[in-house]
Every structure is written in structure tokens, then in C-alpha cells.
C-alpha atoms as a printed R data frame, in Angstrom:
    type eleno elety resid chain resno       x       y       z
1   ATOM     1    CA   THR     A     1 204.049  -2.491 152.862
2   ATOM     2    CA   ILE     A     2 202.829  -0.934 149.189
3   ATOM     3    CA   TYR     A     3 199.658   1.224 148.501
4   ATOM     4    CA   SER     A     4 197.702   1.188 146.022
5   ATOM     5    CA   GLY     A     5 196.419   4.709 146.640
6   ATOM     6    CA   CYS     A     6 193.018   3.472 147.343
7   ATOM     7    CA   GLN     A     7 191.904   5.106 150.537
8   ATOM     8    CA   GLY     A     8 195.234   3.983 152.830
9   ATOM     9    CA   LEU     A     9 194.771   0.056 151.060
10  ATOM    10    CA   SER     A    10 197.942  -2.412 149.649
11  ATOM    11    CA   ILE     A    11 197.628  -3.928 146.691
12  ATOM    12    CA   GLN     A    12 196.753  -7.067 147.883
13  ATOM    13    CA   GLU     A    13 193.664  -5.269 149.933
14  ATOM    14    CA   ARG     A    14 192.781  -3.381 146.819
15  ATOM    15    CA   GLN     A    15 192.376  -6.968 144.936
16  ATOM    16    CA   GLU     A    16 191.316  -8.638 147.546
17  ATOM    17    CA   ALA     A    17 187.930  -6.008 147.784
18  ATOM    18    CA   LEU     A    18 187.426  -5.988 143.960
19  ATOM    19    CA   GLN     A    19 187.615  -9.758 143.869
20  ATOM    20    CA   SER     A    20 184.765  -9.905 146.480
21  ATOM    21    CA   ALA     A    21 182.733  -6.925 145.212
22  ATOM    22    CA   VAL     A    22 182.723  -8.918 141.576
23  ATOM    23    CA   HIS     A    23 181.763 -12.390 143.600
24  ATOM    24    CA   GLU     A    24 178.839 -11.135 145.048
25  ATOM    25    CA   VAL     A    25 176.598  -9.851 142.047
26  ATOM    26    CA   SER     A    26 178.057 -12.425 139.708
27  ATOM    27    CA   GLY     A    27 178.422 -15.251 142.514
28  ATOM    28    CA   SER     A    28 182.037 -17.266 143.497
29  ATOM    29    CA   ASP     A    29 182.132 -20.307 140.727
30  ATOM    30    CA   ILE     A    30 181.942 -18.416 137.460
31  ATOM    31    CA   PHE     A    31 185.945 -17.454 138.315
32  ATOM    32    CA   LYS     A    32 186.771 -20.884 138.730
33  ATOM    33    CA   ASP     A    33 186.739 -20.959 134.585
34  ATOM    34    CA   LYS     A    34 189.471 -18.749 133.723
35  ATOM    35    CA   THR     A    35 187.812 -18.035 130.530
36  ATOM    36    CA   SER     A    36 184.923 -17.269 131.490
37  ATOM    37    CA   PRO     A    37 183.834 -13.478 130.356
38  ATOM    38    CA   GLN     A    38 183.721 -12.457 134.263
39  ATOM    39    CA   TRP     A    39 187.166 -13.903 135.116
40  ATOM    40    CA   LEU     A    40 188.650 -11.892 132.055
41  ATOM    41    CA   ALA     A    41 186.307  -8.275 133.372
42  ATOM    42    CA   LEU     A    42 187.903  -9.532 137.122
43  ATOM    43    CA   GLN     A    43 191.788  -9.643 135.108
44  ATOM    44    CA   TRP     A    44 191.113  -6.567 134.119
45  ATOM    45    CA   LEU     A    45 190.025  -4.503 136.641
46  ATOM    46    CA   LEU     A    46 193.039  -5.846 138.386
47  ATOM    47    CA   ASN     A    47 195.386  -5.455 136.053
48  ATOM    48    CA   GLY     A    48 194.572  -3.781 132.763
49  ATOM    49    CA   ASP     A    49 192.681  -0.714 133.523
50  ATOM    50    CA   GLY     A    50 194.138   2.360 133.710
51  ATOM    51    CA   LEU     A    51 192.133   4.221 135.769
52  ATOM    52    CA   ARG     A    52 192.356   1.937 138.637
53  ATOM    53    CA   MET     A    53 189.329   2.089 140.113
54  ATOM    54    CA   CYS     A    54 189.076   1.856 143.807
55  ATOM    55    CA   PRO     A    55 186.498  -0.954 145.262
56  ATOM    56    CA   ASP     A    56 184.256   1.844 147.446
57  ATOM    57    CA   ASP     A    57 183.967   3.904 143.937
58  ATOM    58    CA   GLU     A    58 180.838   3.369 143.046
59  ATOM    59    CA   HIS     A    59 180.776   3.282 139.502
60  ATOM    60    CA   LEU     A    60 182.960   0.037 140.490
61  ATOM    61    CA   LEU     A    61 179.966  -2.624 139.103
62  ATOM    62    CA   GLN     A    62 178.942  -0.595 136.370
63  ATOM    63    CA   ARG     A    63 182.110  -0.799 134.923
64  ATOM    64    CA   TYR     A    64 182.730  -4.173 135.421
65  ATOM    65    CA   ALA     A    65 179.307  -5.288 133.687
66  ATOM    66    CA   PHE     A    66 180.782  -3.485 130.670
67  ATOM    67    CA   ALA     A    67 183.518  -5.158 130.707
68  ATOM    68    CA   VAL     A    68 181.812  -8.760 131.407
69  ATOM    69    CA   PHE     A    69 179.614  -7.393 128.365
70  ATOM    70    CA   TYR     A    70 183.095  -6.578 126.094
71  ATOM    71    CA   PHE     A    71 184.497 -10.237 127.033
72  ATOM    72    CA   ALA     A    72 181.080 -12.242 126.821
73  ATOM    73    CA   THR     A    73 180.453 -10.999 123.282
74  ATOM    74    CA   VAL     A    74 183.620 -11.359 122.091
75  ATOM    75    CA   GLY     A    75 184.480  -8.124 121.887
76  ATOM    76    CA   ASP     A    76 187.537  -7.620 120.377
77  ATOM    77    CA   GLU     A    77 185.943  -8.650 117.030
78  ATOM    78    CA   TRP     A    78 184.190  -5.684 117.241
79  ATOM    79    CA   LEU     A    79 183.981  -3.400 114.520
80  ATOM    80    CA   ALA     A    80 184.284  -0.881 116.214
81  ATOM    81    CA   CYS     A    81 185.121   0.643 118.866
82  ATOM    82    CA   THR     A    82 187.360  -2.625 120.482
83  ATOM    83    CA   ARG     A    83 190.492  -1.858 123.343
84  ATOM    84    CA   ASP     A    84 192.870  -2.004 120.931
85  ATOM    85    CA   GLY     A    85 191.569   1.533 119.549
86  ATOM    86    CA   SER     A    86 192.142  -0.920 115.241
87  ATOM    87    CA   THR     A    87 189.147   0.472 115.167
88  ATOM    88    CA   GLU     A    88 186.721   3.158 114.150
89  ATOM    89    CA   CYS     A    89 184.663   4.237 117.568
90  ATOM    90    CA   SER     A    90 182.282   7.013 118.184
91  ATOM    91    CA   GLY     A    91 183.786   7.800 121.663
92  ATOM    92    CA   MET     A    92 186.705   6.229 123.357
93  ATOM    93    CA   ALA     A    93 187.396   2.812 122.556
94  ATOM    94    CA   PHE     A    94 186.178  -0.437 124.839
95  ATOM    95    CA   LEU     A    95 187.804  -0.502 128.454
96  ATOM    96    CA   SER     A    96 189.905   2.360 128.173
97  ATOM    97    CA   ARG     A    97 191.588   4.267 130.830
98  ATOM    98    CA   PHE     A    98 188.623   7.113 130.144
99  ATOM    99    CA   HIS     A    99 185.487   6.641 132.322
100 ATOM   100    CA   GLU     A   100 182.282   4.068 130.707
101 ATOM   101    CA   CYS     A   101 180.229   6.701 129.736
102 ATOM   102    CA   THR     A   102 182.763   7.868 127.450
103 ATOM   103    CA   TRP     A   103 182.961   4.729 125.077
104 ATOM   104    CA   GLY     A   104 181.286   4.817 121.956
105 ATOM   105    CA   GLY     A   105 177.438   3.388 122.184
106 ATOM   106    CA   VAL     A   106 177.414   4.586 125.986
107 ATOM   107    CA   THR     A   107 175.103   7.672 126.398
108 ATOM   108    CA   CYS     A   108 174.744   8.104 130.387
109 ATOM   109    CA   GLY     A   109 172.303  10.607 132.701
110 ATOM   110    CA   PRO     A   110 173.291  12.763 136.168
111 ATOM   111    CA   GLY     A   111 175.487  10.604 138.251
112 ATOM   112    CA   ARG     A   112 176.723   8.881 135.407
113 ATOM   113    CA   ARG     A   113 174.284   5.993 135.254
114 ATOM   114    CA   VAL     A   114 173.958   4.722 131.927
115 ATOM   115    CA   LEU     A   115 170.802   5.185 130.353
116 ATOM   116    CA   HIS     A   116 171.180   4.238 126.635
117 ATOM   117    CA   ILE     A   117 173.345   1.099 125.136
118 ATOM   118    CA   ASN     A   118 174.015   1.232 121.301
119 ATOM   119    CA   LEU     A   119 175.397  -1.418 120.078
120 ATOM   120    CA   ASP     A   120 174.201  -1.987 115.999
121 ATOM   121    CA   SER     A   121 175.449  -3.918 113.282
122 ATOM   122    CA   ILE     A   122 179.165  -4.039 114.817
123 ATOM   123    CA   ASN     A   123 179.696  -7.998 114.154
124 ATOM   124    CA   LEU     A   124 178.415  -8.702 119.099
125 ATOM   125    CA   GLN     A   125 178.404 -12.767 119.117
126 ATOM   126    CA   GLY     A   126 178.245 -14.514 122.053
127 ATOM   127    CA   THR     A   127 176.263 -14.279 124.574
128 ATOM   128    CA   VAL     A   128 174.367 -11.266 126.325
129 ATOM   129    CA   PRO     A   129 175.875 -11.607 130.230
130 ATOM   130    CA   GLN     A   130 173.418 -12.113 133.666
131 ATOM   131    CA   GLU     A   131 175.187  -8.989 134.158
132 ATOM   132    CA   ILE     A   132 173.225  -6.235 132.086
133 ATOM   133    CA   ARG     A   133 171.045  -6.049 135.625
134 ATOM   134    CA   LEU     A   134 173.938  -4.057 137.499
135 ATOM   135    CA   PHE     A   135 172.588  -0.787 134.414
136 ATOM   136    CA   SER     A   136 169.580  -0.270 136.872
137 ATOM   137    CA   ARG     A   137 168.723   2.094 135.197
138 ATOM   138    CA   LEU     A   138 169.619   1.746 131.582
139 ATOM   139    CA   LEU     A   139 166.102   3.019 129.172
140 ATOM   140    CA   GLU     A   140 167.416   1.391 126.131
141 ATOM   141    CA   PHE     A   141 169.468  -1.499 124.991
142 ATOM   142    CA   ASP     A   142 170.415  -1.585 121.142
143 ATOM   143    CA   VAL     A   143 171.734  -3.988 119.639
144 ATOM   144    CA   ASP     A   144 170.017  -5.217 116.625
145 ATOM   145    CA   ASN     A   145 171.919  -6.359 113.200
146 ATOM   146    CA   ASN     A   146 174.577  -8.702 115.229
147 ATOM   147    CA   ALA     A   147 175.101 -12.497 115.872
148 ATOM   148    CA   ILE     A   148 174.621 -12.828 119.336
149 ATOM   149    CA   GLY     A   149 173.343 -15.895 120.460
150 ATOM   150    CA   GLY     A   150 171.883 -17.638 123.653
151 ATOM   151    CA   THR     A   151 168.898 -16.669 125.334
152 ATOM   152    CA   ILE     A   152 167.006 -13.751 125.919
153 ATOM   153    CA   PRO     A   153 168.322 -13.098 129.611
154 ATOM   154    CA   SER     A   154 165.192 -13.360 132.146
155 ATOM   155    CA   VAL     A   155 167.075 -10.257 134.329
156 ATOM   156    CA   PHE     A   156 166.288  -7.633 131.677
157 ATOM   157    CA   GLY     A   157 162.699  -8.324 133.705
158 ATOM   158    CA   ASP     A   158 164.096  -6.356 136.486
159 ATOM   159    CA   MET     A   159 165.190  -3.650 134.774
160 ATOM   160    CA   SER     A   160 162.174  -1.739 135.068
161 ATOM   161    CA   ASN     A   161 163.169   1.583 133.478
162 ATOM   162    CA   LEU     A   162 164.257   0.278 130.132
163 ATOM   163    CA   LYS     A   163 161.196   1.816 127.426
164 ATOM   164    CA   TYR     A   164 163.483   0.093 124.822
165 ATOM   165    CA   LEU     A   165 164.997  -3.087 124.195
166 ATOM   166    CA   ASP     A   166 165.983  -3.651 120.185
167 ATOM   167    CA   LEU     A   167 167.332  -6.840 119.563
168 ATOM   168    CA   ASP     A   168 166.131  -7.667 115.785
169 ATOM   169    CA   ASN     A   169 168.378 -10.008 113.848
170 ATOM   170    CA   ASN     A   170 170.593 -12.236 116.163
171 ATOM   171    CA   ASN     A   171 170.893 -15.961 116.442
172 ATOM   172    CA   LEU     A   172 168.511 -16.029 119.703
173 ATOM   173    CA   SER     A   173 167.166 -18.770 120.546
174 ATOM   174    CA   GLY     A   174 164.141 -20.927 123.053
175 ATOM   175    CA   PRO     A   175 161.586 -18.517 124.375
176 ATOM   176    CA   ILE     A   176 160.125 -15.355 125.150
177 ATOM   177    CA   PRO     A   177 161.618 -14.456 129.574
178 ATOM   178    CA   GLU     A   178 157.837 -14.350 130.979
179 ATOM   179    CA   GLU     A   179 160.164 -11.868 132.868
180 ATOM   180    CA   ILE     A   180 160.388  -9.632 129.979
181 ATOM   181    CA   TYR     A   181 156.366  -8.446 130.447
182 ATOM   182    CA   ASN     A   182 156.925  -7.366 133.557
183 ATOM   183    CA   LEU     A   183 158.820  -3.991 132.452
184 ATOM   184    CA   THR     A   184 155.591  -2.178 132.468
185 ATOM   185    CA   SER     A   185 157.415   1.005 130.635
186 ATOM   186    CA   LEU     A   186 158.141  -0.259 127.666
187 ATOM   187    CA   ILE     A   187 157.677   1.346 124.420
188 ATOM   188    CA   ALA     A   188 159.462  -0.217 122.446
189 ATOM   189    CA   LEU     A   189 160.053  -4.347 121.733
190 ATOM   190    CA   ASP     A   190 161.468  -5.577 118.824
191 ATOM   191    CA   LEU     A   191 162.769  -9.361 118.669
192 ATOM   192    CA   ASP     A   192 162.066 -10.018 115.463
193 ATOM   193    CA   THR     A   193 164.744 -11.941 112.691
194 ATOM   194    CA   ASN     A   194 166.032 -14.320 115.556
195 ATOM   195    CA   GLN     A   195 165.335 -18.344 116.243
196 ATOM   196    CA   LEU     A   196 162.843 -17.706 119.055
197 ATOM   197    CA   ASN     A   197 160.874 -20.465 119.769
198 ATOM   198    CA   GLY     A   198 157.241 -20.645 122.781
199 ATOM   199    CA   THR     A   199 154.307 -18.741 122.862
200 ATOM   200    CA   ILE     A   200 153.487 -14.739 123.609
201 ATOM   201    CA   SER     A   201 152.965 -14.958 127.184
202 ATOM   202    CA   THR     A   202 149.109 -13.388 127.658
203 ATOM   203    CA   LYS     A   203 150.853 -10.822 129.944
204 ATOM   204    CA   ILE     A   204 151.849  -8.565 127.248
205 ATOM   205    CA   GLY     A   205 148.874  -7.171 127.738
206 ATOM   206    CA   GLN     A   206 150.351  -5.783 130.810
207 ATOM   207    CA   LEU     A   207 152.106  -3.678 128.517
208 ATOM   208    CA   VAL     A   208 149.850  -0.807 128.707
209 ATOM   209    CA   ASP     A   209 152.241   1.546 127.118
210 ATOM   210    CA   LEU     A   210 153.586  -0.696 123.960
211 ATOM   211    CA   ALA     A   211 153.397   1.621 120.693
212 ATOM   212    CA   PHE     A   212 155.894  -1.194 118.634
213 ATOM   213    CA   VAL     A   213 156.134  -4.832 118.256
214 ATOM   214    CA   GLN     A   214 158.026  -6.762 115.996
215 ATOM   215    CA   TYR     A   215 158.199 -10.429 116.200
216 ATOM   216    CA   ASP     A   216 158.965 -11.336 113.059
217 ATOM   217    CA   LEU     A   217 160.295 -14.553 111.390
218 ATOM   218    CA   ASN     A   218 161.210 -16.799 114.421
219 ATOM   219    CA   GLN     A   219 159.983 -20.062 115.172
220 ATOM   220    CA   LEU     A   220 156.393 -18.890 117.315
221 ATOM   221    CA   THR     A   221 153.950 -20.940 118.144
222 ATOM   222    CA   GLY     A   222 150.049 -21.274 119.855
223 ATOM   223    CA   THR     A   223 147.818 -18.038 118.639
224 ATOM   224    CA   ILE     A   224 148.436 -14.225 119.260
225 ATOM   225    CA   PRO     A   225 146.503 -13.481 122.678
226 ATOM   226    CA   THR     A   226 143.378 -12.202 123.272
227 ATOM   227    CA   GLU     A   227 145.305  -9.687 125.974
228 ATOM   228    CA   ALA     A   228 146.702  -8.119 123.006
229 ATOM   229    CA   GLY     A   229 143.803  -6.214 122.301
230 ATOM   230    CA   LEU     A   230 145.177  -4.224 125.939
231 ATOM   231    CA   LEU     A   231 147.430  -2.224 123.758
232 ATOM   232    CA   GLN     A   232 145.863   1.199 123.627
233 ATOM   233    CA   ASN     A   233 149.093   2.966 122.388
234 ATOM   234    CA   LEU     A   234 149.974   0.508 120.367
235 ATOM   235    CA   GLY     A   235 150.834   1.543 116.229
236 ATOM   236    CA   TYR     A   236 153.153  -1.267 114.815
237 ATOM   237    CA   PHE     A   237 152.536  -4.975 115.328
238 ATOM   238    CA   THR     A   238 154.277  -7.492 113.143
239 ATOM   239    CA   ALA     A   239 153.654 -10.871 113.432
240 ATOM   240    CA   THR     A   240 154.775 -12.446 109.893
241 ATOM   241    CA   GLY     A   241 156.828 -16.102 110.086
242 ATOM   242    CA   ASN     A   242 156.019 -18.165 112.418
243 ATOM   243    CA   ASN     A   243 153.792 -20.980 113.522
244 ATOM   244    CA   PHE     A   244 150.781 -19.412 114.877
245 ATOM   245    CA   THR     A   245 147.610 -20.761 114.494
246 ATOM   246    CA   GLY     A   246 144.010 -19.626 115.089
247 ATOM   247    CA   SER     A   247 143.137 -16.195 114.282
248 ATOM   248    CA   VAL     A   248 144.710 -12.641 114.702
249 ATOM   249    CA   PRO     A   249 142.037 -11.934 117.967
250 ATOM   250    CA   ALA     A   250 138.614  -9.222 117.282
251 ATOM   251    CA   GLU     A   251 140.240  -7.606 121.138
252 ATOM   252    CA   LEU     A   252 143.879  -7.088 118.479
253 ATOM   253    CA   CYS     A   253 141.565  -5.264 116.058
254 ATOM   254    CA   GLY     A   254 139.645  -2.817 117.636
255 ATOM   255    CA   VAL     A   255 143.105  -1.683 118.410
256 ATOM   256    CA   PRO     A   256 143.676   1.942 116.437
257 ATOM   257    CA   SER     A   257 147.099   0.909 114.938
258 ATOM   258    CA   ASP     A   258 148.701   2.350 111.810
259 ATOM   259    CA   GLN     A   259 150.486  -1.084 111.054
260 ATOM   260    CA   LEU     A   260 149.490  -4.691 112.187
261 ATOM   261    CA   ILE     A   261 150.505  -7.561 110.225
262 ATOM   262    CA   ALA     A   262 150.768 -11.301 110.371
263 ATOM   263    CA   ASN     A   263 150.276 -13.994 108.213
264 ATOM   264    CA   CYS     A   264 147.510 -14.282 105.895
265 ATOM   265    CA   SER     A   265 146.518 -18.112 107.344
266 ATOM   266    CA   VAL     A   266 145.978 -16.127 110.943
267 ATOM   267    CA   CYS     A   267 144.287 -12.901 109.512
268 ATOM   268    CA   ARG     A   268 141.041 -14.246 109.202
269 ATOM   269    CA   ILE     A   269 138.584 -11.351 110.431
270 ATOM   270    CA   PRO     A   270 137.807  -9.367 107.643
271 ATOM   271    CA   ASP     A   271 139.693  -5.579 107.544
272 ATOM   272    CA   CYS     A   272 141.992  -6.634 110.444
273 ATOM   273    CA   CYS     A   273 145.527  -6.315 109.142
274 ATOM   274    CA   THR     A   274 146.583  -3.588 107.280
275 ATOM   275    CA   MET     A   275 148.570  -6.168 105.802
276 ATOM   276    CA   CYS     A   276 148.959 -10.028 105.593
277 ATOM   277    CA   ALA     A   277 151.960 -11.519 103.717
278 ATOM   278    CA   ASN     A   278 152.495 -15.935 102.918
279 ATOM   279    CA   THR     A   279 156.566 -15.568 104.622
280 ATOM   280    CA   THR     A   280 158.462 -18.738 106.220
281 ATOM   281    CA   THR     A   281 159.123 -18.729 109.415
282 ATOM   282    CA   ALA     A   282 163.195 -18.305 109.970
283 ATOM   283    CA   ASN     A   283 165.675 -21.619 109.724
């Protein structure tokens, strides 16, 4: 028997244990597709990762989640931190043999758990995978100014520590998941310049720490909910370039924000909006 270096496990036993661990979090069906980010990430863990993680490593799923994210966002075409080392990087390249906390754009805290992901303006494409939920202690997810498509994963709503969600200037579509409004620790929600549709949930009033929110340049409809007036820490609220009807609610006018900006057509209450615009919706 040839051993893998993992507590007496053979190479085959290590492979089976790694497969079992990732199948449990991603489901088995996705691995039938040998082009899926999950399958590619598993193959990398099994055969390509210079760190040679063992199945019982406490950071296994964190590392797997980063690998899925890399492949899901077409990592080999990023403008920084690509695995082949051909692009500039503020840290180690993604999928290098070093701990994932040393990779560019990643900041970890106690126990080497990821707290911040900052990967703006590097040509992220594809979609944000469901495995993002494995970053359970994440405080900040910043991927603005890229080309990410698909929808905003509802699993963000499970990341109860999240304070900064920055997805602006991408190609995201579909509605804003209701689950986002479960993030009661959220301070900044930046969603402008996408193709998001649907309405702003009345649950926005639950985000009591929210200080900064941008909905501009999407395809949102309906009215701006009166519950936005419950956001007493709000300093910046912009919602130009959508298809809202009605008026900015009086309840929101009463919030002492520094900037309250919407289309002139909905800024109907005198001295409510700090500025209005006639911006059209996103294409």
C-alpha cells in the first residue's frame, strides 16, 4: 500500500475522503459534469494542490470554496493573481501551494478564517458559486467593477457576519434575494450598475446598521418602501436610473442622511432628496 501522508491513509483512501467531504457540501450531481467549477476544484485538491491537504484539515472546505470560486469566475482570465503566476498579485497567486490566507485579495483573521475578499477590477467573469457560503465568518465581499453574471446567490443571507457587500458594476440580473435583508450586521450594500430587476423588499427596515446603499442603474420597479425610514444610521442612499413609481417616502425623508438621491420623477416631497437626476435605467 502506498500511503498519502495523511494519518496512515492510502492515496485511494485520501481521495475517497476528500471526495466525500466536498460532495457533502456541493451535492453529488454537480460532479457528473466534468466541466463544472466544483469538479475542477476537486481535481485540483486531489492532484494539483501543492499543499496536499488531508481530509481532516480544518481549512479543507475553505480552500475548496476558493478553488470553486476561481474556476466559477474564469480565474485563468483574471488580470491579477492567476494560478500560473503570469499576472501581478498583491499576495501569492490563487491556487498556489501556499495557504489560501496568503493569496492576493484575501485577508484572514483568528484561526486563519477568511474575513475579507477584495477582488475588484480584475476581470472576474462567470458567476458567484453557492460555495461562497462556506466563508461563514466573512465580513466583506468586494468584487465590484468586474463582469460577473448570473444572479446574486441567496446563500449570502446565511452569512450572518457580513458587513460589506459590494457587487456594483457587474452583469448581475434577476431580483435581489429576500435573504439579503436578513443580514442585520450589514453596513454597506452596493448593487448599482447591474441589470437587477424586481423590487426593494420591505424587509430593508431590518438592516438597522445600514449606512450606505446604492441601487442606481438597474431595472428595479415598484416603490421605495416606507420601511427604509427605519434606517436611522443611513448616510448615503441612491436609487437613480430605475423604474420606480410613486414618491420617495416621507419616512425616508426624515432620516438624517448626507446623500439621498433618486430620479426627479420620484423626488416629489420638497427638500427631501439632496439631489435628483433624470438618469435612465441600465440596459
